[in-house]
Amino acid sequence: MNVVLFGPPGAGKGTQAKELSKHYGIPHISTGDILRANVSKGTDLGKKAAEYMNKGELVPDDVLIGIIKNRLAEPDCKAGFLLDGYPRTIPQADALSGILNDINMPLEVVLNITVPDEELVTRLSGRYSCKCGESYHIKFNPPKKAGICNVCGGELYQRDDDKEDVIRQRLVSYKKNTQPLIDYYEEKGILVNIDGTGGIDEVFGQIINVLDQYK
Ligand code: ADP
Ligand code: ADP
Ligand code: ZN
């Protein structure tokens, strides 16, 4: 199954994608995680990307399209994939559709997870992340041991861009650049809305109800 998890920053895409990836046995591809791995390794790509990420702006399309093209060519994507954080602009969506047509694996469903802005700010300001890609929330999803990842034992940290001023900027960028993709995918007939305001398990239940139809 070929799926895009769509929604504003803080909607719960990463949290759901981690569980869905285990449940369906298909890879979770997060462009944010790929970019952060490059930033922490200090690659040329990471140095360029950090300038945008720290301001809450989108990294240029050509960089992202290159990343996603390489990633989707990996053998683990043959049985399907969960994209998280890509596409975020119309040119990225057009590029994705070209890449998937070439390998004869069209996108089947775009899950649009909706959550009101003020709740997004609360979620992101309380988010604690792990280098392994897991994320927690100080109140809504605390780790078993304070400051330590349940999955890998790594030390949790607050992302530089999870500060209120950068969060607001990311929401502005989402509305301007990314929200237009809702119409784009609605016109293609593959958009499904998911109410993201319930608890993590409740949202997961709603999503598998939809995705089970594509197994
Ligand atoms: P969140 O899940 O909280 O929205 P991400 O981890 O997906 O954040 O992204 C963090 C940052 O990485 C974004 O603010 C942006 O700068 C950059 N980024 C990630 N994915 C993309 C993309 N598809 N296009 C452009 N920039 C991206
Ligand atoms: P995204 O990848 O869309 O930016 P995350 O999955 O990282 O979002 O979730 C953002 C924050 O909100 C994290 O701290 C996460 O633990 C928390 N969170 C995720 N889903 C829910 C939910 N359904 N209810 C409350 N908090 C949530
Ligand atoms: Zn971890």
Short mmCIF file of C-alpha atoms and ligand atoms in Angstrom, two decimals:
data_model
loop_
_atom_site.label_atom_id
_atom_site.label_comp_id
_atom_site.label_asym_id
_atom_site.label_seq_id
_atom_site.Cartn_x
_atom_site.Cartn_y
_atom_site.Cartn_z
CA MET A 1 0.00 0.00 0.00
CA ASN A 2 1.31 3.43 -1.00
CA VAL A 3 0.27 6.09 1.45
CA VAL A 4 0.94 9.75 2.24
CA LEU A 5 0.33 10.95 5.80
CA PHE A 6 -0.58 14.56 5.44
CA GLY A 7 -1.31 17.31 7.95
CA PRO A 8 0.18 20.32 9.71
CA PRO A 9 3.26 20.11 11.95
CA GLY A 10 2.20 18.45 15.21
CA ALA A 11 -0.83 16.64 13.76
CA GLY A 12 0.63 13.28 14.80
CA LYS A 13 1.99 12.05 11.44
CA GLY A 14 5.25 10.69 12.87
CA THR A 15 3.56 9.10 15.90
CA GLN A 16 1.00 7.31 13.73
CA ALA A 17 3.50 6.40 11.00
CA LYS A 18 5.75 4.57 13.51
CA GLU A 19 2.85 2.37 14.63
CA LEU A 20 1.47 1.88 11.12
CA SER A 21 4.87 0.84 9.83
CA LYS A 22 5.00 -1.96 12.44
CA HIS A 23 1.37 -2.90 11.84
CA TYR A 24 1.59 -3.22 8.05
CA GLY A 25 5.30 -4.04 7.68
CA ILE A 26 6.07 -1.19 5.28
CA PRO A 27 8.71 1.52 5.74
CA HIS A 28 8.05 4.90 7.33
CA ILE A 29 9.78 7.55 5.25
CA SER A 30 10.06 10.89 7.03
CA THR A 31 11.81 13.64 5.09
CA GLY A 32 12.22 15.58 8.36
CA ASP A 33 14.11 12.62 9.88
CA ILE A 34 16.28 12.25 6.76
CA LEU A 35 17.11 15.98 6.83
CA ARG A 36 17.88 15.94 10.58
CA ALA A 37 20.18 12.93 10.14
CA ASN A 38 22.09 14.97 7.53
CA VAL A 39 22.23 18.00 9.82
CA SER A 40 23.66 15.97 12.69
CA LYS A 41 26.24 14.27 10.43
CA GLY A 42 27.24 17.69 9.07
CA THR A 43 26.87 16.71 5.38
CA ASP A 44 26.74 19.46 2.73
CA LEU A 45 23.03 18.76 2.30
CA GLY A 46 22.56 19.06 6.08
CA LYS A 47 24.39 22.38 6.24
CA LYS A 48 22.23 23.83 3.50
CA ALA A 49 18.98 22.41 4.96
CA ALA A 50 19.65 23.68 8.51
CA GLU A 51 19.50 27.31 7.35
CA TYR A 52 15.87 26.81 6.35
CA MET A 53 14.81 24.40 9.08
CA ASN A 54 15.95 26.68 11.92
CA LYS A 55 13.73 29.45 10.56
CA GLY A 56 10.71 27.19 10.09
CA GLU A 57 10.91 27.56 6.31
CA LEU A 58 10.74 24.82 3.71
CA VAL A 59 13.97 23.41 2.30
CA PRO A 60 14.06 23.99 -1.51
CA ASP A 61 12.11 21.56 -3.69
CA ASP A 62 15.10 20.31 -5.73
CA VAL A 63 16.77 19.04 -2.53
CA LEU A 64 13.65 17.19 -1.38
CA ILE A 65 12.85 15.72 -4.78
CA GLY A 66 16.38 14.26 -4.96
CA ILE A 67 16.04 12.77 -1.48
CA ILE A 68 12.68 11.15 -2.16
CA LYS A 69 13.68 9.80 -5.56
CA ASN A 70 16.65 7.96 -4.03
CA ARG A 71 14.69 6.72 -1.05
CA LEU A 72 11.79 5.30 -3.10
CA ALA A 73 14.29 3.38 -5.24
CA GLU A 74 15.40 1.36 -2.17
CA PRO A 75 14.25 -2.28 -2.25
CA ASP A 76 12.23 -2.04 1.00
CA CYS A 77 9.70 0.21 -0.78
CA LYS A 78 8.64 -2.54 -3.19
CA ALA A 79 5.75 -3.64 -0.92
CA GLY A 80 4.64 -0.08 -0.27
CA PHE A 81 5.54 2.89 1.91
CA LEU A 82 4.22 5.51 4.32
CA LEU A 83 5.39 8.99 3.40
CA ASP A 84 5.47 11.51 6.27
CA GLY A 85 6.29 15.15 5.62
CA TYR A 86 6.49 14.80 1.83
CA PRO A 87 5.09 16.28 -0.40
CA ARG A 88 4.81 19.77 1.04
CA THR A 89 4.47 21.79 -2.19
CA ILE A 90 2.74 21.32 -5.55
CA PRO A 91 6.08 20.84 -7.41
CA GLN A 92 7.00 18.10 -4.87
CA ALA A 93 3.63 16.41 -5.46
CA ASP A 94 4.06 16.57 -9.25
CA ALA A 95 7.56 15.10 -8.94
CA LEU A 96 6.23 12.30 -6.71
CA SER A 97 3.56 11.41 -9.19
CA GLY A 98 6.20 11.24 -11.98
CA ILE A 99 8.52 9.03 -9.89
CA LEU A 100 5.68 6.66 -8.94
CA ASN A 101 4.38 6.44 -12.51
CA ASP A 102 7.84 5.44 -13.70
CA ILE A 103 7.94 2.53 -11.25
CA ASN A 104 4.27 1.69 -11.78
CA MET A 105 3.29 2.20 -8.11
CA PRO A 106 0.67 4.98 -8.06
CA LEU A 107 -0.24 6.69 -4.81
CA GLU A 108 -3.36 5.05 -3.37
CA VAL A 109 -4.41 7.25 -0.48
CA VAL A 110 -3.57 10.56 1.19
CA LEU A 111 -4.66 10.71 4.84
CA ASN A 112 -5.24 14.30 5.88
CA ILE A 113 -4.96 14.47 9.69
CA THR A 114 -6.68 17.60 10.99
CA VAL A 115 -6.03 19.32 14.34
CA PRO A 116 -6.79 22.96 15.34
CA ASP A 117 -3.83 25.39 15.47
CA GLU A 118 -3.79 26.00 19.23
CA GLU A 119 -3.67 22.26 19.90
CA LEU A 120 -0.76 21.99 17.43
CA VAL A 121 1.19 24.60 19.38
CA THR A 122 0.52 22.72 22.65
CA ARG A 123 1.63 19.42 21.09
CA LEU A 124 4.80 20.80 19.53
CA SER A 125 5.87 22.86 22.55
CA GLY A 126 5.67 19.72 24.72
CA ARG A 127 7.28 17.36 22.21
CA TYR A 128 10.44 15.44 23.12
CA SER A 129 12.20 13.68 20.25
CA CYS A 130 14.72 10.88 19.96
CA LYS A 131 17.43 10.53 17.31
CA CYS A 132 15.83 7.17 16.36
CA GLY A 133 12.72 9.04 15.13
CA GLU A 134 10.39 8.33 18.09
CA SER A 135 8.60 11.28 19.60
CA TYR A 136 6.95 11.76 22.97
CA HIS A 137 4.92 14.43 24.72
CA ILE A 138 5.54 15.66 28.21
CA LYS A 139 1.82 15.27 29.09
CA PHE A 140 0.06 13.36 26.30
CA ASN A 141 2.59 10.60 25.66
CA PRO A 142 5.34 10.61 28.28
CA PRO A 143 8.20 8.10 28.02
CA LYS A 144 8.32 5.34 30.68
CA LYS A 145 11.49 6.84 32.11
CA ALA A 146 11.79 10.66 32.06
CA GLY A 147 14.11 11.88 29.30
CA ILE A 148 14.80 8.38 27.88
CA CYS A 149 13.42 6.78 24.69
CA ASN A 150 11.27 3.66 25.34
CA VAL A 151 12.42 2.06 22.11
CA CYS A 152 16.20 2.62 21.90
CA GLY A 153 17.18 3.98 25.33
CA GLY A 154 18.50 7.18 23.69
CA GLU A 155 18.41 10.56 25.37
CA LEU A 156 15.38 12.70 24.44
CA TYR A 157 15.79 16.30 23.29
CA GLN A 158 13.61 19.24 22.27
CA ARG A 159 14.01 20.11 18.61
CA ASP A 160 15.40 23.59 17.86
CA ASP A 161 12.38 24.29 15.68
CA ASP A 162 9.88 23.32 18.44
CA LYS A 163 10.09 26.82 19.97
CA GLU A 164 6.94 28.89 19.87
CA ASP A 165 8.15 31.52 17.35
CA VAL A 166 9.46 28.87 14.93
CA ILE A 167 6.30 26.75 15.43
CA ARG A 168 4.18 29.77 14.38
CA GLN A 169 6.36 30.26 11.30
CA ARG A 170 5.98 26.56 10.37
CA LEU A 171 2.21 26.90 10.62
CA VAL A 172 2.32 29.97 8.33
CA SER A 173 4.43 28.04 5.84
CA TYR A 174 2.04 25.07 6.06
CA LYS A 175 -0.97 27.28 5.21
CA LYS A 176 0.78 28.98 2.34
CA ASN A 177 2.70 26.15 0.68
CA THR A 178 1.27 22.84 1.85
CA GLN A 179 -2.44 23.33 2.47
CA PRO A 180 -3.10 23.83 -1.30
CA LEU A 181 -2.22 20.14 -1.69
CA ILE A 182 -5.52 19.24 -0.01
CA ASP A 183 -7.41 20.45 -3.10
CA TYR A 184 -4.79 18.86 -5.35
CA TYR A 185 -5.36 15.39 -3.88
CA GLU A 186 -9.09 15.89 -3.44
CA GLU A 187 -9.33 16.50 -7.18
CA LYS A 188 -7.46 13.24 -7.76
CA GLY A 189 -10.07 11.50 -5.57
CA ILE A 190 -7.58 9.98 -3.10
CA LEU A 191 -7.90 12.31 -0.09
CA VAL A 192 -9.38 10.92 3.15
CA ASN A 193 -9.82 13.22 6.17
CA ILE A 194 -8.96 11.91 9.64
CA ASP A 195 -9.96 13.76 12.82
CA GLY A 196 -6.64 13.99 14.67
CA THR A 197 -7.99 15.48 17.91
CA GLY A 198 -8.65 12.22 19.79
CA GLY A 199 -6.07 10.20 21.72
CA ILE A 200 -3.22 8.45 19.91
CA ASP A 201 -4.94 5.03 20.00
CA GLU A 202 -8.25 6.47 18.87
CA VAL A 203 -6.66 8.15 15.84
CA PHE A 204 -4.77 4.93 15.05
CA GLY A 205 -8.07 3.02 15.04
CA GLN A 206 -9.61 5.48 12.58
CA ILE A 207 -6.60 5.20 10.28
CA ILE A 208 -6.49 1.41 10.14
CA ASN A 209 -10.21 1.37 9.39
CA VAL A 210 -9.35 3.27 6.24
CA LEU A 211 -6.07 1.56 5.34
CA ASP A 212 -7.39 -1.99 5.76
CA GLN A 213 -9.31 -1.37 2.53
CA TYR A 214 -6.02 -1.05 0.65
CA LYS A 215 -4.27 -4.17 2.01
P1 ADP B 1 6.97 18.27 11.51
O1 ADP B 1 6.70 16.79 11.40
O2 ADP B 1 7.02 18.71 12.93
O3 ADP B 1 6.11 19.10 10.64
P2 ADP B 1 9.27 17.67 9.93
O4 ADP B 1 10.18 16.84 10.75
O5 ADP B 1 8.41 16.99 8.94
O6 ADP B 1 8.42 18.52 10.95
O7 ADP B 1 10.08 18.80 9.17
C1 ADP B 1 11.00 19.64 9.84
C2 ADP B 1 11.56 20.66 8.85
O8 ADP B 1 12.26 19.98 7.79
C3 ADP B 1 10.50 21.50 8.13
O9 ADP B 1 10.13 22.64 8.89
C4 ADP B 1 11.25 21.89 6.85
O10 ADP B 1 12.20 22.92 7.09
C5 ADP B 1 12.06 20.63 6.54
N1 ADP B 1 11.30 19.69 5.67
C6 ADP B 1 10.87 18.43 5.96
N2 ADP B 1 10.22 17.89 4.91
C7 ADP B 1 10.24 18.82 3.92
C8 ADP B 1 9.70 18.88 2.61
N3 ADP B 1 9.02 17.86 2.08
N4 ADP B 1 9.91 20.01 1.90
C9 ADP B 1 10.60 21.05 2.40
N5 ADP B 1 11.11 21.07 3.63
C10 ADP B 1 10.95 19.97 4.40
P1 ADP B 2 4.03 15.43 13.34
O1 ADP B 2 4.94 14.31 12.86
O2 ADP B 2 2.75 15.49 12.56
O3 ADP B 2 4.72 16.75 13.38
P2 ADP B 2 4.17 14.10 15.95
O4 ADP B 2 3.72 12.71 15.66
O5 ADP B 2 5.62 14.33 16.19
O6 ADP B 2 3.59 15.11 14.82
O7 ADP B 2 3.32 14.62 17.22
C1 ADP B 2 3.52 15.93 17.73
C2 ADP B 2 3.43 15.89 19.27
O8 ADP B 2 2.08 15.59 19.66
C3 ADP B 2 4.30 14.82 19.92
O9 ADP B 2 4.74 15.34 21.15
C4 ADP B 2 3.34 13.64 20.13
O10 ADP B 2 3.71 12.83 21.25
C5 ADP B 2 2.02 14.35 20.40
N1 ADP B 2 0.85 13.64 19.86
C6 ADP B 2 0.76 12.89 18.72
N2 ADP B 2 -0.48 12.43 18.54
C7 ADP B 2 -1.22 12.88 19.59
C8 ADP B 2 -2.61 12.75 19.98
N3 ADP B 2 -3.47 12.05 19.23
N4 ADP B 2 -2.99 13.36 21.11
C9 ADP B 2 -2.12 14.09 21.86
N5 ADP B 2 -0.83 14.25 21.55
C10 ADP B 2 -0.37 13.67 20.42
ZN ZN B 3 14.87 6.27 20.46
#
